[in-house]
XYZ file of N, CA, C and O in Angstrom:
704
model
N -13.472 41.881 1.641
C -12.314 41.050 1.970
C -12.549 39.616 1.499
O -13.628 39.032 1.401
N -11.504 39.235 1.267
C -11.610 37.598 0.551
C -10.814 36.615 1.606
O -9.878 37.117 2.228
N -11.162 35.181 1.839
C -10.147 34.238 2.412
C -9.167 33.932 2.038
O -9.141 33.119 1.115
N -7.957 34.436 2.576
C -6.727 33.829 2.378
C -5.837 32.777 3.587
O -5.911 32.790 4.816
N -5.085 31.992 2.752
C -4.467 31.317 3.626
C -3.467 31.389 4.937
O -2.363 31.836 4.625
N -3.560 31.154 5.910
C -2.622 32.307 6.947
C -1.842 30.949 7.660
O -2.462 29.910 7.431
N -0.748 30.789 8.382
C 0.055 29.865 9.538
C -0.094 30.264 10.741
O 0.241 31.354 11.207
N -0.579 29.423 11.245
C -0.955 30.078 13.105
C 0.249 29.053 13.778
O 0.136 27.840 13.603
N 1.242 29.528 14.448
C 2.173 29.026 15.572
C 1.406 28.510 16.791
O 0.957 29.184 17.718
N 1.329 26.907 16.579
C 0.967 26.874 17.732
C 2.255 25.907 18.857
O 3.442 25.700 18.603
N 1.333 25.419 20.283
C 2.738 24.889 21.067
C 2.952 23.337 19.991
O 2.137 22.997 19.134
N 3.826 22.830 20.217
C 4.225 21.765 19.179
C 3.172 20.753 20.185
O 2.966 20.975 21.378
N 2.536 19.528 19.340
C 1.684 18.924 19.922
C 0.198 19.481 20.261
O -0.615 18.663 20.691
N -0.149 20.659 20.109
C -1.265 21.063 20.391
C -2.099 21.294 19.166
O -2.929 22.193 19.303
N -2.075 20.729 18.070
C -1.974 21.268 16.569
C -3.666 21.098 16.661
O -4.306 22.149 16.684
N -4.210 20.160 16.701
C -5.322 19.309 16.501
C -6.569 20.284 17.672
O -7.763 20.401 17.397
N -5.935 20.850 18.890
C -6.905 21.229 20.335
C -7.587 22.755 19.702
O -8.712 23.253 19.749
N -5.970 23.272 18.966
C -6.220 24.317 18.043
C -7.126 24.585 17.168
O -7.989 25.462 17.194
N -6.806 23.465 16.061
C -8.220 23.228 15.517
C -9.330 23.518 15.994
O -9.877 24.606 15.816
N -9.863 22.447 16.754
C -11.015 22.319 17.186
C -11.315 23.963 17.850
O -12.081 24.622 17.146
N -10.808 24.652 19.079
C -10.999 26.102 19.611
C -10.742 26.932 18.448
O -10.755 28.101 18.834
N -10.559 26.879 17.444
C -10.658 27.810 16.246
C -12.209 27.694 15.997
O -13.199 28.357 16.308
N -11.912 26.334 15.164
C -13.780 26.206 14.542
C -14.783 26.181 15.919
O -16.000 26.042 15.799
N -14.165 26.322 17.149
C -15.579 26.523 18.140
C -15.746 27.941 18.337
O -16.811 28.362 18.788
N -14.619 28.868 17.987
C -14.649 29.921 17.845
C -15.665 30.981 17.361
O -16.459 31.759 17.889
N -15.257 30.638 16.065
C -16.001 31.050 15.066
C -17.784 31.164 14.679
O -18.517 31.998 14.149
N -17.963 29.555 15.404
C -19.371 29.392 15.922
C -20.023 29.993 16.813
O -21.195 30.366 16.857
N -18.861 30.087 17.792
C -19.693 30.814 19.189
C -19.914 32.083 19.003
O -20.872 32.669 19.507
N -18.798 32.784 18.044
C -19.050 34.488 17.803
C -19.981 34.287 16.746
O -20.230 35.385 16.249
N -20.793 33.097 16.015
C -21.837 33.722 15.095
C -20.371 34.288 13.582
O -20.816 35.194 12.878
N -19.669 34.066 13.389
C -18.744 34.309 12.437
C -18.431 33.018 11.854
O -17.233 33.091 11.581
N -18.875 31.846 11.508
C -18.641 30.479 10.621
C -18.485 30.929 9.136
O -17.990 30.035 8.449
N -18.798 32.160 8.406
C -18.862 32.300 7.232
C -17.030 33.089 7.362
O -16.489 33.043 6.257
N -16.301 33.605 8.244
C -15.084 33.617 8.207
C -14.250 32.542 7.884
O -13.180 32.840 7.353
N -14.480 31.408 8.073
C -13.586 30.478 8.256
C -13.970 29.208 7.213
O -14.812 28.362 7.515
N -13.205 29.203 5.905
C -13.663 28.232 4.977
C -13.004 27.159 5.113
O -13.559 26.141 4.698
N -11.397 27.003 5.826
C -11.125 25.434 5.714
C -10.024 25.773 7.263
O -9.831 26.819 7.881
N -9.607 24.680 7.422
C -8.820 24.923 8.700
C -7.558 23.528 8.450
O -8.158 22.453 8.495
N -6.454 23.392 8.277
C -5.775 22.337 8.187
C -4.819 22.041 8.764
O -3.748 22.646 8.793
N -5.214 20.732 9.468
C -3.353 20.614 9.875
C -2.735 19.079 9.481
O -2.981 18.055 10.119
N -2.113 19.144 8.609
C -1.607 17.832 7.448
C -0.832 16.566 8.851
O -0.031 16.814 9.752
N -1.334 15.610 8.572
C -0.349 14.347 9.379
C 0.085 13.468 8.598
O -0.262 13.343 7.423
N 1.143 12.562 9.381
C 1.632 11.476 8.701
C 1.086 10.677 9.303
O 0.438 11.237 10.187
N 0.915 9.113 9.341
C 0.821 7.677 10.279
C 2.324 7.304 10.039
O 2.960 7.262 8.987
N 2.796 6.978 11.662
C 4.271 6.504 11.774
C 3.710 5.270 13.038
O 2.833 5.382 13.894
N 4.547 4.216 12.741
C 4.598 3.121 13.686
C 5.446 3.325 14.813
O 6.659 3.530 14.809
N 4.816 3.260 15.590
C 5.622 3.303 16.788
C 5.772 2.111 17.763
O 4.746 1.441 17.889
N 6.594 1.809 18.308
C 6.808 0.371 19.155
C 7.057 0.405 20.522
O 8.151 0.730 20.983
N 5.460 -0.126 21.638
C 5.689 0.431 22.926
C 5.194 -0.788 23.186
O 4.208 -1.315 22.672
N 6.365 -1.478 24.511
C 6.267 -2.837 25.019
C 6.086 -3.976 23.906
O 5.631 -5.102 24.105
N 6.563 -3.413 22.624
C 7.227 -4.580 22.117
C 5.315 -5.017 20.940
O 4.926 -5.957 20.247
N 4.854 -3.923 21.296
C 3.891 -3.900 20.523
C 3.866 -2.759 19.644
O 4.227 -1.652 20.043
N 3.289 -3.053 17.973
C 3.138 -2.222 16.937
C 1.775 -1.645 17.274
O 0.732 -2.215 17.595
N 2.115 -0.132 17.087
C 1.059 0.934 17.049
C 1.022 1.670 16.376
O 2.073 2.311 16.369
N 0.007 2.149 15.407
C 0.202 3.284 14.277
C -0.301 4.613 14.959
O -1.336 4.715 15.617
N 0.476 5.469 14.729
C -0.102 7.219 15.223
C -0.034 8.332 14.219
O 0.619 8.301 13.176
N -0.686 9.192 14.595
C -0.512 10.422 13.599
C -0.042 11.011 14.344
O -0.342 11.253 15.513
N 1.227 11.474 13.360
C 1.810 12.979 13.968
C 1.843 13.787 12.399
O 2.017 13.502 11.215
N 1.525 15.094 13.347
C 1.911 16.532 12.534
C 3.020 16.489 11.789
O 4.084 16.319 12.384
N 3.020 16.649 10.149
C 3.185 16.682 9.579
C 4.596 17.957 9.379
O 5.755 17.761 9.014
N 3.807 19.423 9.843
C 4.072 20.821 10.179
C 4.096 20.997 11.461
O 3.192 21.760 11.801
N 5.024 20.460 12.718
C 4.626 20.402 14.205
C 4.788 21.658 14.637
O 5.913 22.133 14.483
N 3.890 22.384 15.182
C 3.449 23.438 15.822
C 2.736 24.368 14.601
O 2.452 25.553 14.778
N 2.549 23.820 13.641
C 1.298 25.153 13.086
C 0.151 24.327 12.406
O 0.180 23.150 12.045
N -0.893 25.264 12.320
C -1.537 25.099 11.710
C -2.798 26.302 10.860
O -3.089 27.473 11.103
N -3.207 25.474 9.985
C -3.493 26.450 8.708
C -4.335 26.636 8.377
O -4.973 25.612 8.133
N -4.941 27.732 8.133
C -6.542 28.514 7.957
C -6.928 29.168 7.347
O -6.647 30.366 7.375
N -7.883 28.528 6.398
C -8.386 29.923 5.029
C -9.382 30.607 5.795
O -10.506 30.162 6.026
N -8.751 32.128 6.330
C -9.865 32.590 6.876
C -9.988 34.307 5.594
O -9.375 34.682 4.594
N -11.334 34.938 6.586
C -11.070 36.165 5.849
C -11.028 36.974 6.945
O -12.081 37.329 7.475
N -9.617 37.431 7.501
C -9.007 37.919 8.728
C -9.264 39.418 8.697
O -9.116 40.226 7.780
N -9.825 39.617 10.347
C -10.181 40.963 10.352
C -9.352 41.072 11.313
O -8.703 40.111 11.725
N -9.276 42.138 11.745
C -8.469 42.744 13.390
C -9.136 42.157 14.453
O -8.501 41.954 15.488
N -10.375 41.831 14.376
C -11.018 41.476 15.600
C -10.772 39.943 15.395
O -10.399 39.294 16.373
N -10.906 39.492 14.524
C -10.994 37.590 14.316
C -9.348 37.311 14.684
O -9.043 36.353 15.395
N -8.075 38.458 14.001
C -6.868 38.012 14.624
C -6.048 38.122 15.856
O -4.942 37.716 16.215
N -7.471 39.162 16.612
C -7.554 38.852 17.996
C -7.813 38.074 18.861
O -7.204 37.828 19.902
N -8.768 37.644 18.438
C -9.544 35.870 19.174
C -8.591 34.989 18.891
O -8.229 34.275 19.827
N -8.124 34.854 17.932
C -7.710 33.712 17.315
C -6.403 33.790 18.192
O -6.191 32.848 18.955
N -5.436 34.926 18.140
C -4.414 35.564 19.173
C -4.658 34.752 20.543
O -3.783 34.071 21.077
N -5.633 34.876 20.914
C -5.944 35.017 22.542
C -5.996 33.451 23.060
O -5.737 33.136 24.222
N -6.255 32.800 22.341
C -6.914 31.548 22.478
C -6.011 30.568 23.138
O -4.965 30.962 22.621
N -5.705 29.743 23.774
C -4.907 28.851 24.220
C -3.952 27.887 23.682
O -4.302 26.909 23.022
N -2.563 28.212 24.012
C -1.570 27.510 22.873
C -1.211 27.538 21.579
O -0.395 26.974 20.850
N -2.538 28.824 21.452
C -1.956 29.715 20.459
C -0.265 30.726 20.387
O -0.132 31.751 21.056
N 0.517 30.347 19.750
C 1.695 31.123 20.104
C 1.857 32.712 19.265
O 2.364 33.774 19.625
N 1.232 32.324 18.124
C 1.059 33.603 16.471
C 0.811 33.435 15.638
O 0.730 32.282 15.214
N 0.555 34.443 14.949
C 0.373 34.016 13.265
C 1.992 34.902 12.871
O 2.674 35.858 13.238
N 1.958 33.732 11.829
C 3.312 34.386 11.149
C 3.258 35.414 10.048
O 2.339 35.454 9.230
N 4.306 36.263 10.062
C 3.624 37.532 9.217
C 5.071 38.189 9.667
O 5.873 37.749 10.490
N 5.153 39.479 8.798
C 5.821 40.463 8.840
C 5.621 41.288 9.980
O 4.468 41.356 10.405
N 6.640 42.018 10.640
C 6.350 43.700 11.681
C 5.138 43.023 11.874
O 4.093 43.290 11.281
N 5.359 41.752 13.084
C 3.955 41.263 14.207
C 3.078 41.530 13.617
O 2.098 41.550 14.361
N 2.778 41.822 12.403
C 1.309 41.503 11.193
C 1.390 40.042 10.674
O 2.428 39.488 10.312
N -0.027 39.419 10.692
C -0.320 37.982 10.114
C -0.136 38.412 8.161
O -0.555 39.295 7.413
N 0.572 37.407 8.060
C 0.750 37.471 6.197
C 0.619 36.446 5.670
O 1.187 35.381 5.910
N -0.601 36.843 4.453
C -1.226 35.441 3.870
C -0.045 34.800 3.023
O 0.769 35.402 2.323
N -0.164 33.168 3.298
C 0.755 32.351 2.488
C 0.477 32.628 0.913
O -0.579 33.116 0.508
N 1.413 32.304 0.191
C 1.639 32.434 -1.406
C 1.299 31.153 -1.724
O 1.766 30.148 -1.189
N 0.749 31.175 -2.313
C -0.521 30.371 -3.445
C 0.425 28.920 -3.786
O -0.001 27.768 -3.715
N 1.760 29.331 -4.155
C 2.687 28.285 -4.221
C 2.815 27.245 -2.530
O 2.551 26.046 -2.438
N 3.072 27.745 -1.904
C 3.008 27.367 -0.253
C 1.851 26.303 -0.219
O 1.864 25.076 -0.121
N 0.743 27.326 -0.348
C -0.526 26.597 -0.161
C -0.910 25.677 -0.745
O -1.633 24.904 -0.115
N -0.593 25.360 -2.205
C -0.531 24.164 -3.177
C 0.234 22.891 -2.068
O -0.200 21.799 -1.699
N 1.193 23.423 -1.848
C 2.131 22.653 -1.600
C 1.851 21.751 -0.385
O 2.133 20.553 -0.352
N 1.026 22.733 1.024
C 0.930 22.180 1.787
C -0.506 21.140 2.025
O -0.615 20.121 2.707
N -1.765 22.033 0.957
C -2.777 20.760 1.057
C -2.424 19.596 0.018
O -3.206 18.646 -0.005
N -1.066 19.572 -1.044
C -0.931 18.294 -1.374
C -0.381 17.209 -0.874
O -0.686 16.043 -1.125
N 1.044 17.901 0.372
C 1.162 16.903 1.424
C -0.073 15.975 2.295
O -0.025 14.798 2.652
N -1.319 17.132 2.499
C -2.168 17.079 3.856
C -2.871 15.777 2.886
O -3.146 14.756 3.517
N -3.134 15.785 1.545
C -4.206 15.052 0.849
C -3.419 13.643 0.295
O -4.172 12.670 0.246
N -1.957 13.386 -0.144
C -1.618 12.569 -0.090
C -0.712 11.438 1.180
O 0.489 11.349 1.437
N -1.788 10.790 1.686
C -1.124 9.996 2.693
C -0.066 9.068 2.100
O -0.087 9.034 0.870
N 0.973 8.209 2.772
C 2.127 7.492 2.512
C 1.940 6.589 3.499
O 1.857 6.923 4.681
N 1.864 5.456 3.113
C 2.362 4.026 4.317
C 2.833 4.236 5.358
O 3.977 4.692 5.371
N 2.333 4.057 6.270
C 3.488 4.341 8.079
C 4.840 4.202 7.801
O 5.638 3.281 7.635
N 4.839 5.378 7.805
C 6.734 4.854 8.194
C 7.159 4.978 9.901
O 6.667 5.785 10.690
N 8.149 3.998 10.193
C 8.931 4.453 11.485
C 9.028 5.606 12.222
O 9.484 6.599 11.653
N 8.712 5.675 13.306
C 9.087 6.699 14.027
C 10.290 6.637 14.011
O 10.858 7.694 13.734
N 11.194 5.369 14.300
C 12.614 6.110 14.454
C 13.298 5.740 13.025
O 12.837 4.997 12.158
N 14.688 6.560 13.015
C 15.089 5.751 11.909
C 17.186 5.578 12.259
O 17.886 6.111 13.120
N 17.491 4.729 11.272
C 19.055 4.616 11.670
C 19.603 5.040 10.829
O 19.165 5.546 9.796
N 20.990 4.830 11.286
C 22.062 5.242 10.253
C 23.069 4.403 10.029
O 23.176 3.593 10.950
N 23.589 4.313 9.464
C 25.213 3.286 8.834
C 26.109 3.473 9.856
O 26.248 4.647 10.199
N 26.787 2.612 10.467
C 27.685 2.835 11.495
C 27.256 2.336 13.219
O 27.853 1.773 14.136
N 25.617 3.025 12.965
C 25.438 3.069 14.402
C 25.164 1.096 14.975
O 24.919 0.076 14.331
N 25.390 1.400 16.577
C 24.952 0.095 17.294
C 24.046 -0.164 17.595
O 23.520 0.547 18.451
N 23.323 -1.329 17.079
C 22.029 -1.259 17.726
C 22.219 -3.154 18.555
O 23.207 -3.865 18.369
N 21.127 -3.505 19.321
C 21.010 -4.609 19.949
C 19.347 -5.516 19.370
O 18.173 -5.148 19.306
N 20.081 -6.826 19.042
C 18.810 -7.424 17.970
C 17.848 -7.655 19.502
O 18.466 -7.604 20.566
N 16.836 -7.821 19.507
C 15.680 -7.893 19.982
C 15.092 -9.292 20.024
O 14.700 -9.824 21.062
N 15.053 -9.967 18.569
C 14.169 -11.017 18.839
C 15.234 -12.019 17.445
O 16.207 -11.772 16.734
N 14.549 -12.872 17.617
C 15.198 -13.874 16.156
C 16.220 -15.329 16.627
O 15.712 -16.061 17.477
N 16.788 -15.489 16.406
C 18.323 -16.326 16.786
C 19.266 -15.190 17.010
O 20.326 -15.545 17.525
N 19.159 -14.002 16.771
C 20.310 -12.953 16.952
C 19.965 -12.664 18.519
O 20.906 -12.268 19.208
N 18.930 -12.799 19.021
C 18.529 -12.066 20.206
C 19.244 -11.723 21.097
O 19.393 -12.780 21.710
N 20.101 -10.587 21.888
C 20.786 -10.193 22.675
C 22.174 -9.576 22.066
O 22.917 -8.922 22.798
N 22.429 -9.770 20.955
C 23.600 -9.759 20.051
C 23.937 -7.762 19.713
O 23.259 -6.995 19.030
N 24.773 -7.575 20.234
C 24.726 -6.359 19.369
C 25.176 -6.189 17.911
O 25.745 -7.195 17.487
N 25.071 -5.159 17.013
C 25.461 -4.873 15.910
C 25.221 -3.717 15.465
O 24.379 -2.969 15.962
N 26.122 -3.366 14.220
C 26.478 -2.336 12.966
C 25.560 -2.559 12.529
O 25.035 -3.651 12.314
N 25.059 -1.065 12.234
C 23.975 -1.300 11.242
C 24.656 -0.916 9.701
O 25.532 -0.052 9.685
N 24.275 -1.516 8.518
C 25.067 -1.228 7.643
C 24.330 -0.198 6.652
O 24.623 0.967 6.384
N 23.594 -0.764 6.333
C 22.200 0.138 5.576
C 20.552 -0.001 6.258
O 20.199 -1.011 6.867
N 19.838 0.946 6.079
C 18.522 0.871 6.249
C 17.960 1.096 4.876
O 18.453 1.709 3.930
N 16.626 0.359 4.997
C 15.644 0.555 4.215
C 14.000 1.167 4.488
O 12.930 0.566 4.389
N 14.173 2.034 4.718
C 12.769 2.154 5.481
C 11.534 1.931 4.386
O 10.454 2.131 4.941
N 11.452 1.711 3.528
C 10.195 1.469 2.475
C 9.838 -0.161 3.151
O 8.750 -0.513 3.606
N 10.944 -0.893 3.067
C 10.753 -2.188 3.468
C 10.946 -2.466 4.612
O 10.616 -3.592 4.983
N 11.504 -1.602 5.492
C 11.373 -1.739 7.236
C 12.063 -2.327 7.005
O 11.350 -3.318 7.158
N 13.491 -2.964 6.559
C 14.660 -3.720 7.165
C 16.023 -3.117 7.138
O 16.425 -2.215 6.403
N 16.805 -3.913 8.271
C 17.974 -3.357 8.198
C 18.816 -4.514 7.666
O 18.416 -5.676 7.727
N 20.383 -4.049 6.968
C 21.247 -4.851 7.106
C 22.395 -5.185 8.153
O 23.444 -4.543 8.106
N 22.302 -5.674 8.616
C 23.257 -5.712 10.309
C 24.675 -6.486 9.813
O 24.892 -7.277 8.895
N 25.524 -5.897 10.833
C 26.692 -7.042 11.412
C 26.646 -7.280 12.414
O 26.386 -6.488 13.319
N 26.878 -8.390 12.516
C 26.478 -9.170 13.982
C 27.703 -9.979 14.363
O 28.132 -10.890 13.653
N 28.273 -9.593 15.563
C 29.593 -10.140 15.561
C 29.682 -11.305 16.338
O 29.666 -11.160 17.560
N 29.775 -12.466 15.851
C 29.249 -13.457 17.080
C 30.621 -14.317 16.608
O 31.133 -14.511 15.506
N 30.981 -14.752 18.025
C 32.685 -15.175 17.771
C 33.708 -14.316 17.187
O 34.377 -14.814 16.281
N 33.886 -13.432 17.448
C 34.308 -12.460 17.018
C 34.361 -12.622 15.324
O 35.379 -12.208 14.769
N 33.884 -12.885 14.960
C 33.324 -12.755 13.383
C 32.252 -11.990 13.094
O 31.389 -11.762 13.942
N 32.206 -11.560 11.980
C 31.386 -10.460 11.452
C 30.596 -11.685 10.699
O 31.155 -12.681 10.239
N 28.819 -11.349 10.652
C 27.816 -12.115 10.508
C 27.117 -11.082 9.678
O 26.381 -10.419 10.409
N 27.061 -10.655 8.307
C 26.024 -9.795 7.638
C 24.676 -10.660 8.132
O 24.763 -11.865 8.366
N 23.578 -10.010 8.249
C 22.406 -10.429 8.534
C 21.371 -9.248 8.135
O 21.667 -8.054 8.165
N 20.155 -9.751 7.771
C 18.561 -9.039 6.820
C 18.123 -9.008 8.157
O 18.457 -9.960 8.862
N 17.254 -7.861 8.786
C 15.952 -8.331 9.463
C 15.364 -6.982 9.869
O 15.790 -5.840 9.695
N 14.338 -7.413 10.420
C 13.233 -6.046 10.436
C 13.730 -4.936 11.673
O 14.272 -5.169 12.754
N 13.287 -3.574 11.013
C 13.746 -3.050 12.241
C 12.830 -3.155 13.344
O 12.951 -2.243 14.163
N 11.978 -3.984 13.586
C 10.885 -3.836 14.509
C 11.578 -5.242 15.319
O 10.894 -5.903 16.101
N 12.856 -5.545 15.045
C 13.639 -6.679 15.930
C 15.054 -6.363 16.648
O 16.025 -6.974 17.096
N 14.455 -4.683 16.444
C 16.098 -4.190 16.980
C 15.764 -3.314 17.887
O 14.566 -3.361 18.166
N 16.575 -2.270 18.641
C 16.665 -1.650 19.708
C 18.037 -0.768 19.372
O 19.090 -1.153 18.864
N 17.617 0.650 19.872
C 18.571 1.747 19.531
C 19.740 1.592 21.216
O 19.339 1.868 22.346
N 20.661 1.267 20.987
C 21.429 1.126 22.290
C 21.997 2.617 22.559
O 22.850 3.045 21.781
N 21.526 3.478 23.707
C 21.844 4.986 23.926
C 23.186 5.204 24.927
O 23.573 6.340 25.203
């Protein structure tokens, strides 16, 4: 038998715990020569809590993750059993190795990282409330986003006049 690439379902957020109880797996049964790579691809997105910038990784693929193993009945049992494990994906409840195309695809996401982008993002139309600046308290239209450059273009209606205005989205607030 040879290693092929397989998708294990796991709970969304648990991607990484997976990991790790896979490769402790494998060790503890004395089976490490099963298991040649194990992946689960992230992004870095900024996130903004109390008005402070924080960078995080999130899953890329949320809830799976990916394993060149060389799968026996007994290894896709353990692996089955394990916690927050949900499945491997496959045909008629059989695990089925990903296509070579897939697999290209997904360790070139996992290997090329991209600049944080936003956790959140907007849209044209919507209201948001400026945050900080001389606009502060002001609501507005958002007109366009840019997320490469993190800014928005706003209307800002102050006197009942429409005010185009530039500024970062890290000075605005999604009004729900």
């Amino acid at each position: 038998m040879s290693h092929k690439w397989y998708a294990i379902q796991t709970y969304a957020g648990s991607e990484m715990a997976v990991k790790r109880a896979i490769e402790n797996l494998v060790v503890d049964h004395g089976i490490p020569e099963k298991l040649a790579q194990i992946l689960v691809p992230t992004e870095d997105v900024i996130e903004i809590k109390n008005g402070k910038q924080k960078i995080k990784e999130r899953s890329l693929y949320s809830g799976y993750v990916f394993a060149n193993l060389e799968l026996d009945t007994s290894l896709w049992h353990l692996i089955q059993s394990l916690p927050k494990v949900s499945r491997f994906i496959g045909e008629a409840k059989k695990p089925s190795p990903l296509s070579e195309k897939d697999v290209k695809q997904i360790i070139e996401k996992a290997s090329t990282k991209e600049a944080p982008k936003p956790k959140i993002s907007f849209e044209p139309g919507e209201i948001v409330r400026v945050t900080d600046g001389p606009f502060a308290n002001f609501n507005a239209t958002v007109e366009e986003y840019n997320m490469f450059q993190g800014k928005l273009r706003l209307n800002v209606s102050i006197f009942g006049r429409n005010t185009p205005v530039e500024i970062e989205y890290t000075k605005v607030e999604k009004i729900i």
